[in-house]
Amino acid sequence: MTYSATGFGSQDQNNAKVLQVENLETHFITRAGVLKAVDGVSFHIHAGETVALVGESGCGKSVTALSLLRLVPNPPGEIVGGRILLDGDDLLEMSQSEIEDVRGDRAAMIFQEPLTALNPILNVGNQLSEVILRHTKASKREARALVLDMLKRVGISDPESRLKAYPHQLSGGMRQRVMIAMALLANPALLIADEPTTALDVTIQAQILELMRDMRDQTGAAVLMITHDLGVVAEMADRVIVMYAGRIVESAPVRTLFASPAHPYTLGLMRSTPNLTTQRGELSAIPGLVPTLAALKDMEGCRFAPRCAFASQKCREHEPPLENASNDQSVRCWHWDQVLASQVAV
Amino acid sequence: MISYLIRRLLGTIPIVLIVGAIAFFLVQLSPGDPAMFYVSADAPPSEIERVRERLGLDQPIATRFVYWFGQVLQGDLGVSFHQNRPVLEGFLAALPVTLWLAFFSLVIAIAIGIPVGLFSALRPNGMVDKFATVFVFVGVSMPNFWLGMLLVLMFAVTLGWMPAQGFNTANPWEAFRSLVLPAITLGYSQAALIARMTRASMLEVMRQDYVQTARAKGLRVPVVLGKHAFGNALNPIVTIIGLAVGSLAAGSAVVEVVFNLPGIGRLVVDSVMRRDYPMIQGILLLTAGMIIVVNLITDLLYAVLDPRIRYD
Ligand SMILES: Nc1ncnc2c1ncn2[C@@H]1O[C@H](COP(=O)(O)OP(=O)(O)O)[C@@H](O)[C@H]1O
Ligand code: SF4
Ligand SMILES: [Mg+2]
């Protein structure tokens, strides 16, 4: 039994918080009503730390990530509340021009599908040097040199000739390397990666993960790693945040979370994971489906109750708060002690 | 690319020939006797017969077709009944007016259609978009000749800014002024179509991941829209512009008649009135050839605009 949760995780506890998110609320205003895709989410990431954001498809991971750079499509999306502090500066208070200065420079993003995330009609060199030309005073020649250097660092062979290549002429792994290079060019303090390996072949996935780990170690960036692959979590993350239906339901150092998940949903994720057939699929071996955001509007109690083996009457009537199960593990569940106890019994 | 071009050009030959054959039979089988137009009203039958012989109309239609087709294959489009000169000469004499008219119409259509489409896509259902919706609706539903008459009434008759009709060749400036109202008349409906396509294409492209990537890099909005979105939105817009060229060719007939311009469109109408068979056939053949070339250029443009498209 290991739920005493001695943090193996956050190696840089004393570092400054690069990112601090407080009570983030992102809503979609649709004909079906207001969908609370991100509903009061708070977390932070230290420099050099990797935080994994996990949860089933549709739980709000991507919207959280996009909100951080204010990239949620508006309409219909809107950040209606909270604070997003990047090295102490509130991104939500910034003017359009100021947030544009932050994007790609102090905070950069890597997307899931490198083929569609790269512009099909511009060559790689153009799309990469654009970042430098936008955020620095470098000349075209200097930008080119920086781009070549970065392409080498992300393991692209023959970078000179790749500059003239178009995305469709590259392999999937190569494209994702280009995306990573693009994100790292301006040496960001915060790197957000939204399922960077999901669209890739298994063998390529491992290479890209290794590259991301190397780059993180070299740059010391704070990394928010979105994934639904717990294998990726185990390899990359220091801490893990579990989301369910727009809310954080559990947050803990990675070892604590794997050893002793305190939320029934997290427990379900763990049990559904080490299985070859579901490895690349969504995390949904838990019976039932994520409630649609529309259905949540009239929901009083715990959002996980309809699928939860531990659910009680109290659960269905009142939503639990996020509370500390130990000093570095927080959980949104009335019966987390039972959840932990159940694992001891096994 | 070169071999593709050659193959495409060779491929157009049978199409042009088929068009030619269709043109021949449509024209020659339509009712009316051309000879009647070239004799006086009280001419005796022998006189009419003589004219028919001179025009070659005494031969059976099959013979006439074989003869005409043979001549066409040798590059000879025959002699106009009415103008008494080779069809090609008559065609080339009228061509510049129509080309200028088409050129100015196209410039107007593109210069108005693309910005209107772009700005209405920026804020769907915003003020600009609502205005553009009306602009497009009016453009596609208003007949050319009616718009032409409205413009003449306003800018020529009431305000006196522009000539009401005719093609003044006194100097290039006057010639240009003669074409302004006709070009607007002809260009407006095409501008509306281009605006509609630009809007739809931009809205589609702006949802794409790479536009999000461009924003995530911190690029300024004009760069995101101009460089990343518009470049990708161009393909269907080019298609519409290519089709617009065809519509301009057709529309020029009406507009040239309304404004009394001595171009190909008017030449067609006049030739039909006079049953000038060789001239009508020749114009149909040459116009078809030109439109096929425009289509070919459009197809080549796709490859220029999008590196994923390769012809070989
Ligand atoms: N453009 C949109 N319009 C309306 N709702 C949206 C939009 N994008 C996302 N959502 C809602 O936000 C929820 C979270 O989506 P997302 O963050 O993409 O999930 P994931 O965790 O799989 O990344 C979805 O369930 C969806 O209902
Ligand atoms: S609060 Fe109740 S229903 Fe919700 S997860 Fe905990 S035990 Fe299950
Ligand atoms: Mg997602």
XYZ file of C-alpha atoms and ligand atoms in Angstrom:
694
model
C 0.000 0.000 0.000
C 1.511 3.228 -1.133
C -1.097 5.886 -0.842
C 0.908 7.893 1.629
C 2.054 9.602 -1.536
C 5.626 10.528 -1.095
C 6.116 12.685 -4.179
C 8.577 11.212 -6.580
C 7.080 13.654 -9.002
C 7.656 17.348 -8.978
C 11.399 17.467 -9.026
C 11.378 21.232 -9.217
C 9.042 22.086 -6.396
C 11.097 25.119 -5.565
C 11.171 26.550 -9.059
C 8.935 29.447 -9.925
C 5.541 28.607 -11.316
C 5.754 29.251 -15.051
C 2.063 28.702 -15.521
C -0.649 29.231 -12.987
C -4.246 28.677 -13.993
C -6.953 29.712 -11.576
C -10.588 28.831 -11.941
C -10.565 28.775 -15.706
C -14.016 28.669 -17.245
C -14.460 28.266 -20.980
C -17.991 28.041 -22.304
C -19.477 27.349 -25.696
C -22.564 29.338 -26.452
C -24.609 27.086 -28.703
C -28.210 26.653 -29.731
C -28.455 23.813 -27.210
C -27.494 26.274 -24.494
C -24.280 27.138 -22.708
C -21.825 24.225 -22.653
C -19.300 24.477 -19.853
C -16.411 22.703 -21.584
C -13.908 23.875 -18.960
C -15.575 24.428 -15.626
C -13.404 25.978 -12.939
C -10.050 24.382 -13.683
C -6.982 25.332 -11.605
C -3.439 24.029 -11.847
C 0.137 25.178 -12.152
C 3.353 24.031 -13.802
C 6.887 24.762 -12.634
C 9.823 25.356 -14.923
C 11.244 22.074 -16.171
C 8.191 20.189 -14.991
C 5.895 18.119 -17.171
C 2.271 17.934 -16.213
C 0.078 15.440 -18.026
C -3.579 16.232 -18.615
C -5.562 13.025 -19.116
C -9.166 12.036 -19.566
C -11.550 10.562 -22.069
C -12.229 12.188 -25.410
C -14.477 15.213 -25.038
C -13.663 15.932 -21.390
C -12.191 19.335 -22.202
C -8.451 18.748 -22.564
C -8.030 20.482 -25.900
C -10.295 23.350 -24.941
C -8.208 23.833 -21.792
C -5.035 23.887 -23.887
C -6.480 26.291 -26.454
C -7.791 28.531 -23.679
C -4.258 28.940 -22.353
C -3.288 30.776 -25.552
C -6.749 32.256 -26.054
C -7.161 30.242 -29.228
C -10.644 28.869 -28.546
C -12.755 29.601 -31.630
C -15.005 32.520 -30.815
C -17.861 32.301 -31.538
C -19.016 29.872 -30.169
C -16.317 29.583 -27.489
C -15.588 32.131 -24.819
C -13.371 32.264 -21.763
C -15.789 33.623 -19.213
C -13.759 33.500 -16.051
C -10.495 32.803 -14.294
C -6.896 33.842 -14.526
C -4.039 32.456 -16.608
C -0.710 33.648 -15.289
C 2.367 33.088 -17.431
C 5.396 34.067 -15.384
C 3.023 36.252 -13.445
C 1.404 38.025 -16.415
C -2.325 37.473 -16.755
C -2.921 36.401 -20.348
C -6.637 37.081 -20.032
C -5.961 40.733 -19.263
C -3.786 41.215 -22.331
C -4.758 43.099 -25.469
C -5.071 41.161 -28.719
C -1.692 42.432 -29.828
C -0.038 41.463 -26.534
C -1.389 37.913 -26.550
C -0.201 37.583 -30.154
C 3.268 38.516 -28.937
C 3.091 35.729 -26.337
C 1.891 33.037 -28.737
C 4.689 31.135 -30.389
C 7.224 33.048 -28.328
C 6.784 32.676 -24.563
C 4.251 29.877 -24.960
C 4.086 27.506 -27.903
C 1.843 24.660 -28.920
C 2.197 21.325 -30.672
C -0.927 19.827 -32.191
C -2.163 16.296 -32.588
C -2.304 15.937 -36.334
C 0.891 17.256 -37.919
C -0.369 16.800 -41.474
C -3.322 19.116 -41.067
C -1.538 21.402 -38.617
C 1.050 22.358 -41.212
C 0.066 24.605 -44.077
C -0.038 22.429 -47.222
C 0.936 25.166 -49.657
C 3.925 26.663 -47.840
C 7.267 24.930 -47.636
C 8.761 23.887 -44.333
C 11.454 26.567 -44.345
C 8.883 29.292 -44.821
C 6.649 28.022 -42.023
C 9.541 27.702 -39.613
C 11.427 30.933 -40.264
C 8.130 32.780 -40.007
C 8.203 32.192 -36.226
C 11.624 33.767 -35.843
C 10.890 36.653 -38.174
C 7.712 37.365 -36.232
C 9.197 37.290 -32.751
C 12.766 38.480 -33.180
C 14.627 41.111 -35.149
C 16.621 38.446 -36.992
C 17.225 38.833 -40.707
C 16.002 36.215 -43.164
C 19.493 34.799 -43.385
C 19.825 34.566 -39.593
C 16.370 33.009 -39.342
C 17.363 30.403 -41.889
C 20.465 29.525 -39.904
C 18.433 29.185 -36.696
C 15.883 27.021 -38.470
C 18.575 24.737 -39.872
C 20.102 24.404 -36.432
C 16.752 23.569 -34.874
C 15.951 21.010 -37.584
C 19.201 19.256 -36.745
C 18.374 19.342 -33.061
C 15.022 17.639 -33.609
C 16.768 14.920 -35.585
C 15.898 15.814 -39.150
C 18.560 14.620 -41.539
C 19.573 16.708 -44.517
C 17.843 19.815 -43.163
C 19.001 21.993 -46.067
C 16.865 20.116 -48.546
C 13.945 19.758 -46.103
C 13.559 23.507 -46.053
C 12.134 23.403 -49.542
C 9.912 20.396 -48.874
C 6.167 20.696 -48.501
C 4.400 18.916 -45.630
C 2.893 16.243 -47.884
C 6.395 15.249 -48.953
C 7.382 14.331 -45.383
C 6.543 11.252 -43.326
C 4.243 11.559 -40.318
C 7.090 11.380 -37.828
C 9.073 13.933 -39.793
C 6.122 16.301 -39.822
C 5.758 16.063 -36.070
C 9.476 16.794 -35.726
C 8.889 19.897 -37.820
C 6.007 20.879 -35.520
C 8.226 20.394 -32.489
C 10.972 22.442 -34.094
C 8.435 25.151 -34.856
C 7.282 25.240 -31.246
C 10.791 25.362 -29.829
C 12.274 27.945 -32.201
C 11.462 30.884 -29.968
C 12.584 29.024 -26.847
C 9.228 29.158 -25.045
C 8.868 29.019 -21.265
C 5.696 26.986 -21.687
C 5.188 24.191 -24.187
C 1.703 22.813 -24.685
C 1.484 19.512 -26.535
C -2.023 18.314 -27.417
C -1.770 14.572 -28.003
C 1.464 14.918 -29.980
C 1.832 11.195 -30.631
C -1.760 10.044 -31.038
C -1.782 10.341 -34.816
C 1.525 8.529 -35.304
C 2.552 4.901 -35.813
C 3.546 3.097 -32.642
C 7.257 2.949 -33.467
C 7.304 6.607 -34.431
C 5.425 7.471 -31.216
C 8.337 6.228 -29.135
C 10.829 8.279 -31.128
C 8.789 11.447 -30.854
C 8.299 10.943 -27.118
C 12.008 10.519 -26.674
C 12.629 13.664 -28.672
C 10.145 15.605 -26.579
C 11.799 14.408 -23.400
C 15.229 15.416 -24.684
C 14.026 18.810 -25.742
C 12.288 19.406 -22.442
C 15.466 18.539 -20.581
C 17.536 20.773 -22.845
C 15.227 23.771 -22.762
C 13.905 23.554 -19.209
C 10.458 24.539 -20.448
C 7.329 23.855 -18.466
C 5.360 21.262 -20.414
C 1.639 20.592 -20.465
C 1.283 17.191 -22.090
C -2.208 16.244 -23.125
C -2.741 12.582 -23.760
C -5.111 9.743 -23.214
C -2.291 7.250 -23.257
C -1.190 6.347 -19.741
C 1.991 4.879 -21.197
C 2.916 8.362 -22.342
C 2.038 9.685 -18.903
C 4.300 7.168 -17.213
C 7.213 8.048 -19.479
C 6.901 11.800 -19.595
C 5.034 13.270 -16.684
C 6.011 14.484 -13.249
C 2.455 15.212 -12.210
C -0.884 14.180 -13.630
C -4.186 15.997 -13.799
C -7.258 13.904 -14.529
C -10.207 15.672 -16.118
C -13.769 14.503 -16.324
C -16.573 16.419 -18.011
C -14.909 19.808 -17.795
C -13.638 19.414 -14.228
C -10.417 18.278 -12.607
C -11.277 15.162 -10.615
C -7.829 14.191 -9.451
C -4.340 15.614 -9.409
C -1.215 13.939 -8.077
C 2.442 13.140 -8.734
C 2.682 10.451 -11.360
C 3.873 7.661 -9.079
C 1.242 8.405 -6.487
C -1.438 8.377 -9.113
C -0.333 5.069 -10.593
C 0.211 3.478 -7.209
C -2.901 4.697 -5.478
C -5.518 6.493 -7.520
C -8.011 8.120 -5.179
C -10.817 8.843 -7.655
C -12.969 5.998 -8.979
C -12.604 7.418 -12.482
C -8.805 7.384 -12.287
C -8.953 3.873 -10.917
C -11.074 2.905 -13.906
C -8.553 4.440 -16.283
C -5.729 2.490 -14.655
C -7.571 -0.791 -14.855
C -8.463 -0.269 -18.497
C -4.962 0.566 -19.623
C -2.390 -2.221 -19.888
C -4.190 -3.963 -22.637
C -2.889 -4.180 -26.165
C -6.258 -3.863 -27.789
C -7.190 -0.609 -26.100
C -3.724 0.861 -26.000
C -4.218 3.218 -28.883
C -7.929 3.661 -28.480
C -9.760 6.064 -26.232
C -9.852 5.494 -22.488
C -13.310 4.115 -22.278
C -13.163 0.672 -20.796
C -15.168 2.145 -17.935
C -18.811 1.258 -18.376
C -21.032 4.050 -19.601
C -20.267 7.221 -21.462
C -19.113 10.684 -20.553
C -22.281 12.681 -20.042
C -22.777 15.246 -22.763
C -22.130 18.776 -21.627
C -25.716 19.588 -22.431
C -26.910 16.890 -20.028
C -24.693 18.254 -17.261
C -26.662 21.454 -17.037
C -29.368 19.869 -14.902
C -27.000 17.608 -12.993
C -26.894 18.268 -9.279
C -24.486 15.715 -7.910
C -21.168 14.192 -8.872
C -20.713 14.125 -12.646
C -19.252 10.629 -12.481
C -22.067 9.153 -10.383
C -23.926 7.428 -13.252
C -20.827 5.351 -13.987
C -19.410 5.021 -10.494
C -19.277 1.777 -8.521
C -18.839 3.720 -5.276
C -21.739 6.091 -5.790
C -24.039 6.768 -2.859
C -27.169 8.867 -2.417
C -25.032 11.764 -1.273
C -23.050 11.559 -4.527
C -26.175 11.923 -6.613
C -27.359 14.947 -4.659
C -24.238 16.959 -4.006
C -21.156 17.499 -6.082
C -17.968 16.839 -4.106
C -15.321 19.559 -3.812
C -11.714 19.067 -4.833
C -9.978 18.217 -1.564
C -6.596 17.002 -0.436
C -6.246 13.272 0.059
C -2.671 13.917 1.067
C -0.440 16.941 0.759
C 0.204 16.486 -2.944
C -2.809 14.503 -4.060
C -6.150 16.187 -4.496
C -9.350 14.439 -5.455
C -12.958 15.363 -6.185
C -14.819 12.485 -4.542
C -16.884 12.014 -1.390
C -15.579 8.511 -0.883
C -11.923 8.690 -1.840
C -10.938 6.935 1.388
C -13.056 3.960 0.367
C -11.498 4.033 -3.072
C -8.023 3.856 -1.578
C -9.071 1.205 0.919
C -10.510 -0.951 -1.832
C -7.057 -1.140 -3.405
C -5.464 -2.207 -0.176
C -7.879 -5.084 0.039
C -6.905 -6.417 -3.385
C 4.305 19.280 -67.007
C 5.267 20.045 -70.638
C 4.140 16.647 -71.815
C 0.901 17.127 -69.894
C 0.403 20.445 -71.623
C 0.986 18.930 -75.047
C -1.377 16.073 -74.301
C -4.056 18.490 -73.134
C -3.639 20.691 -76.206
C -3.884 17.685 -78.522
C -6.914 16.558 -76.559
C -8.692 19.822 -77.292
C -8.632 19.199 -81.053
C -11.334 16.521 -81.132
C -13.446 18.588 -78.723
C -13.227 21.622 -80.977
C -14.103 19.483 -83.994
C -17.127 17.987 -82.302
C -18.227 21.459 -81.285
C -17.749 22.492 -84.895
C -19.915 19.669 -86.179
C -22.666 20.432 -83.692
C -22.461 24.106 -84.569
C -22.770 23.304 -88.253
C -25.918 21.245 -87.958
C -27.595 23.490 -85.405
C -27.078 26.452 -87.662
C -27.842 24.875 -90.997
C -30.889 22.951 -89.867
C -32.522 25.961 -88.283
C -35.402 27.334 -90.324
C -34.974 30.235 -92.744
C -33.307 30.602 -96.118
C -30.203 32.795 -96.106
C -30.611 33.536 -99.794
C -33.736 35.540 -99.015
C -31.542 38.054 -97.142
C -29.352 38.705 -100.109
C -31.950 39.423 -102.789
C -34.552 42.141 -103.073
C -38.033 41.345 -101.852
C -39.508 41.033 -105.344
C -36.650 39.051 -106.868
C -37.712 36.312 -109.293
C -37.081 32.663 -108.370
C -34.227 32.434 -110.859
C -32.450 35.269 -109.091
C -32.907 33.501 -105.695
C -31.609 30.272 -107.172
C -28.533 32.062 -108.473
C -27.752 33.471 -105.016
C -28.248 30.044 -103.447
C -25.747 28.619 -105.872
C -23.284 31.378 -105.110
C -23.626 30.712 -101.348
C -23.260 26.983 -101.958
C -26.717 26.301 -100.565
C -27.837 24.326 -103.607
C -25.766 21.336 -102.442
C -27.207 18.685 -100.120
C -26.397 19.331 -96.466
C -24.084 16.312 -96.190
C -21.966 17.554 -99.078
C -21.858 21.010 -97.579
C -20.764 19.605 -94.229
C -17.967 17.517 -95.665
C -16.757 20.463 -97.708
C -16.929 22.920 -94.752
C -15.298 20.466 -92.385
C -12.502 19.791 -94.853
C -11.851 23.502 -95.163
C -11.884 23.963 -91.380
C -9.303 21.203 -90.981
C -7.097 23.197 -93.315
C -7.641 26.303 -91.223
C -10.127 27.961 -93.550
C -13.387 29.032 -91.909
C -14.967 30.147 -95.158
C -16.345 33.461 -96.336
C -19.036 35.441 -94.559
C -22.297 35.725 -96.548
C -22.886 39.207 -95.313
C -19.442 40.738 -95.021
C -18.047 39.251 -98.206
C -14.744 38.621 -96.501
C -13.171 35.647 -94.745
C -14.895 34.712 -91.478
C -11.600 34.926 -89.638
C -11.107 38.519 -90.751
C -14.537 39.521 -89.564
C -13.984 37.716 -86.291
C -10.606 39.326 -85.642
C -12.010 42.755 -86.433
C -14.641 42.373 -83.711
C -12.426 40.539 -81.214
C -10.549 43.458 -79.562
C -13.711 45.172 -78.329
C -14.917 41.965 -76.732
C -11.542 41.120 -75.248
C -11.268 44.567 -73.663
C -14.815 44.330 -72.429
C -14.160 40.884 -70.956
C -10.891 42.070 -69.435
C -12.427 45.079 -67.688
C -15.414 43.014 -66.567
C -13.110 40.408 -65.103
C -11.000 43.035 -63.353
C -14.147 44.518 -61.840
C -15.495 41.096 -60.890
C -12.266 40.090 -59.153
C -11.467 43.461 -57.612
C -14.922 43.640 -56.054
C -15.808 39.971 -55.593
C -12.738 38.864 -53.656
C -12.616 41.702 -51.097
C -16.368 41.506 -50.514
C -16.106 37.749 -49.970
C -13.071 38.120 -47.723
C -14.555 40.750 -45.480
C -17.886 39.014 -45.168
C -16.062 35.829 -44.119
C -14.228 37.670 -41.359
C -17.405 38.265 -39.421
C -20.182 35.954 -40.581
C -23.531 37.689 -40.063
C -21.770 40.951 -39.278
C -22.611 44.237 -40.965
C -20.318 43.696 -43.944
C -21.640 40.186 -44.409
C -25.250 41.329 -44.402
C -24.466 43.998 -46.972
C -22.579 41.417 -49.034
C -25.513 39.008 -48.896
C -27.727 41.642 -50.490
C -24.986 42.494 -52.997
C -24.700 38.841 -54.007
C -28.439 38.254 -54.102
C -29.034 41.230 -56.351
C -26.037 40.309 -58.493
C -27.148 36.783 -59.257
C -30.824 37.568 -59.722
C -30.760 40.814 -61.722
C -30.661 40.283 -65.503
C -27.672 41.878 -67.258
C -29.671 43.915 -69.724
C -31.750 45.443 -66.964
C -28.718 46.486 -64.931
C -27.262 47.882 -68.157
C -30.328 50.002 -68.777
C -30.356 51.232 -65.172
C -26.725 52.250 -65.415
C -27.315 54.040 -68.702
C -30.286 55.854 -67.231
C -28.292 56.991 -64.242
C -24.757 57.628 -65.466
C -25.372 58.475 -69.092
C -28.805 60.024 -69.327
C -29.236 61.684 -65.917
C -25.661 62.464 -64.902
C -24.081 62.543 -68.339
C -20.807 61.099 -67.069
C -20.534 58.266 -69.527
C -21.561 57.670 -73.120
C -24.900 55.908 -73.367
C -23.831 53.617 -76.130
C -21.449 52.958 -78.998
C -17.731 52.472 -79.124
C -15.858 55.746 -79.476
C -12.459 55.060 -80.997
C -11.382 58.722 -81.203
C -8.713 58.025 -78.587
C -7.942 55.328 -75.978
C -9.547 57.332 -73.165
C -12.833 57.655 -75.038
C -12.650 53.989 -75.947
C -12.161 53.164 -72.285
C -15.107 55.379 -71.292
C -17.253 53.554 -73.803
C -16.519 50.304 -72.007
C -17.021 51.389 -68.377
C -20.771 50.912 -68.100
C -20.814 47.720 -70.196
C -17.987 46.282 -68.102
C -19.813 47.036 -64.848
C -22.979 45.534 -66.291
C -21.181 42.375 -67.275
C -18.868 42.219 -64.248
C -21.384 42.708 -61.467
C -23.058 39.318 -61.573
C -19.633 37.666 -61.806
C -18.435 39.753 -58.853
C -21.395 38.416 -56.898
C -20.534 34.816 -57.748
C -16.867 35.331 -56.908
C -17.808 37.011 -53.606
C -20.041 34.090 -52.695
C -17.354 31.535 -53.483
C -14.636 33.532 -51.717
C -16.745 33.763 -48.577
C -17.585 30.054 -48.555
C -14.018 29.033 -49.279
C -12.536 31.315 -46.620
C -15.014 30.119 -43.986
C -14.048 26.551 -44.829
C -10.316 27.255 -44.706
C -10.445 29.280 -41.500
C -11.664 26.184 -39.662
C -8.584 24.236 -40.720
C -5.882 23.204 -38.281
C -3.109 25.056 -40.067
C -4.907 28.346 -39.554
C -4.997 27.561 -35.849
C -1.283 26.751 -36.025
C -0.633 30.087 -37.715
C -2.499 31.856 -34.908
C -0.659 29.785 -32.299
C 2.619 31.055 -33.730
C 1.540 34.565 -32.867
C 1.219 35.743 -36.461
C -0.753 38.930 -36.914
C -4.311 38.587 -38.184
C -3.610 39.977 -41.679
C -0.791 37.444 -42.122
C -2.929 34.584 -40.841
C -5.707 35.536 -43.232
C -3.685 36.660 -46.204
C -0.811 34.227 -46.235
C -2.193 31.144 -44.521
C -5.926 31.190 -45.155
C -6.413 32.979 -48.457
C -3.667 31.055 -50.227
C -5.496 27.855 -49.413
C -8.897 29.311 -50.268
C -7.847 30.254 -53.794
C -8.508 26.986 -55.586
C -12.302 27.141 -55.812
C -12.073 30.868 -56.430
C -9.918 30.210 -59.475
C -12.499 27.686 -60.660
C -15.244 30.278 -60.411
C -13.138 32.857 -62.231
C -12.494 30.340 -65.004
C -16.223 29.755 -65.306
C -16.773 33.506 -65.205
C -14.759 33.824 -68.406
C -17.234 31.523 -70.121
C -20.171 33.469 -68.726
C -18.592 36.703 -69.894
C -18.373 35.312 -73.406
C -22.064 34.476 -73.300
C -23.095 37.661 -71.516
C -21.214 39.880 -73.932
C -23.850 39.170 -76.597
C -26.562 40.858 -74.539
C -24.374 43.672 -73.272
C -22.875 44.462 -76.662
C -26.350 44.710 -78.123
C -27.628 46.891 -75.271
C -24.630 49.222 -75.536
C -24.236 48.906 -79.292
C -20.615 47.769 -79.151
C -19.062 46.253 -82.297
C -17.756 43.091 -80.604
C -18.105 39.359 -81.073
C -21.374 39.229 -79.155
C -23.035 41.709 -81.463
C -21.475 39.986 -84.452
C -23.136 36.723 -83.412
C -26.511 38.360 -83.016
C -26.217 40.178 -86.331
C -25.021 37.038 -88.094
C -27.952 35.057 -86.747
C -30.342 37.752 -87.921
C -28.845 37.566 -91.409
C -28.502 33.782 -91.498
C -24.763 34.271 -92.076
C -24.044 30.558 -91.636
C -20.256 30.565 -92.106
C -19.847 33.441 -89.686
C -21.971 31.837 -86.944
C -20.203 28.507 -87.333
C -16.822 30.182 -87.291
C -17.554 32.210 -84.182
C -18.888 29.179 -82.305
C -15.799 27.205 -83.227
C -13.334 29.928 -82.273
C -15.124 30.829 -79.038
C -15.225 27.184 -78.018
C -11.500 26.960 -78.674
C -10.825 30.026 -76.551
C -12.890 28.757 -73.653
C -11.112 25.412 -73.767
C -7.794 27.257 -73.567
C -9.055 29.229 -70.558
C -10.015 25.953 -68.864
C -6.565 24.612 -69.541
C -4.983 27.705 -68.007
C -7.250 27.293 -64.977
C -6.120 23.709 -64.535
C -2.485 24.719 -64.774
C -3.070 27.450 -62.187
C -4.245 24.830 -59.676
C -0.802 23.276 -59.771
C 0.854 26.658 -59.373
C -1.280 27.455 -56.315
C -1.057 24.090 -54.582
C 2.167 22.084 -54.490
C 0.181 18.904 -53.806
C -1.283 19.054 -57.311
C 1.103 17.762 -59.943
C 0.407 17.031 -63.567
C 2.593 14.440 -65.168
N -16.235 24.409 -31.483
C -16.987 23.873 -30.512
N -18.308 24.151 -30.427
C -19.069 23.633 -29.440
N -18.617 22.817 -28.495
C -17.332 22.495 -28.521
C -16.436 23.002 -29.524
N -15.202 22.503 -29.294
C -15.315 21.727 -28.193
N -16.586 21.720 -27.726
C -17.079 21.026 -26.550
O -16.059 20.981 -25.598
C -15.932 19.682 -25.091
C -14.479 19.389 -24.856
O -13.834 19.242 -26.095
P -12.276 18.947 -26.182
O -11.540 19.855 -25.270
O -11.915 19.017 -27.618
O -12.146 17.454 -25.676
P -10.835 16.566 -25.535
O -10.694 16.303 -24.091
O -11.130 15.312 -26.280
O -9.698 17.325 -26.124
C -16.543 18.747 -26.100
O -17.290 17.775 -25.435
C -17.469 19.615 -26.887
O -18.792 19.426 -26.464
S -18.337 11.387 -5.395
Fe -19.429 9.506 -5.355
S -20.094 9.207 -7.465
Fe -18.554 10.773 -7.495
S -16.727 9.636 -7.899
Fe -16.842 9.789 -5.686
S -17.902 7.957 -5.121
Fe -18.204 8.130 -7.277
Mg -8.563 16.847 -27.833
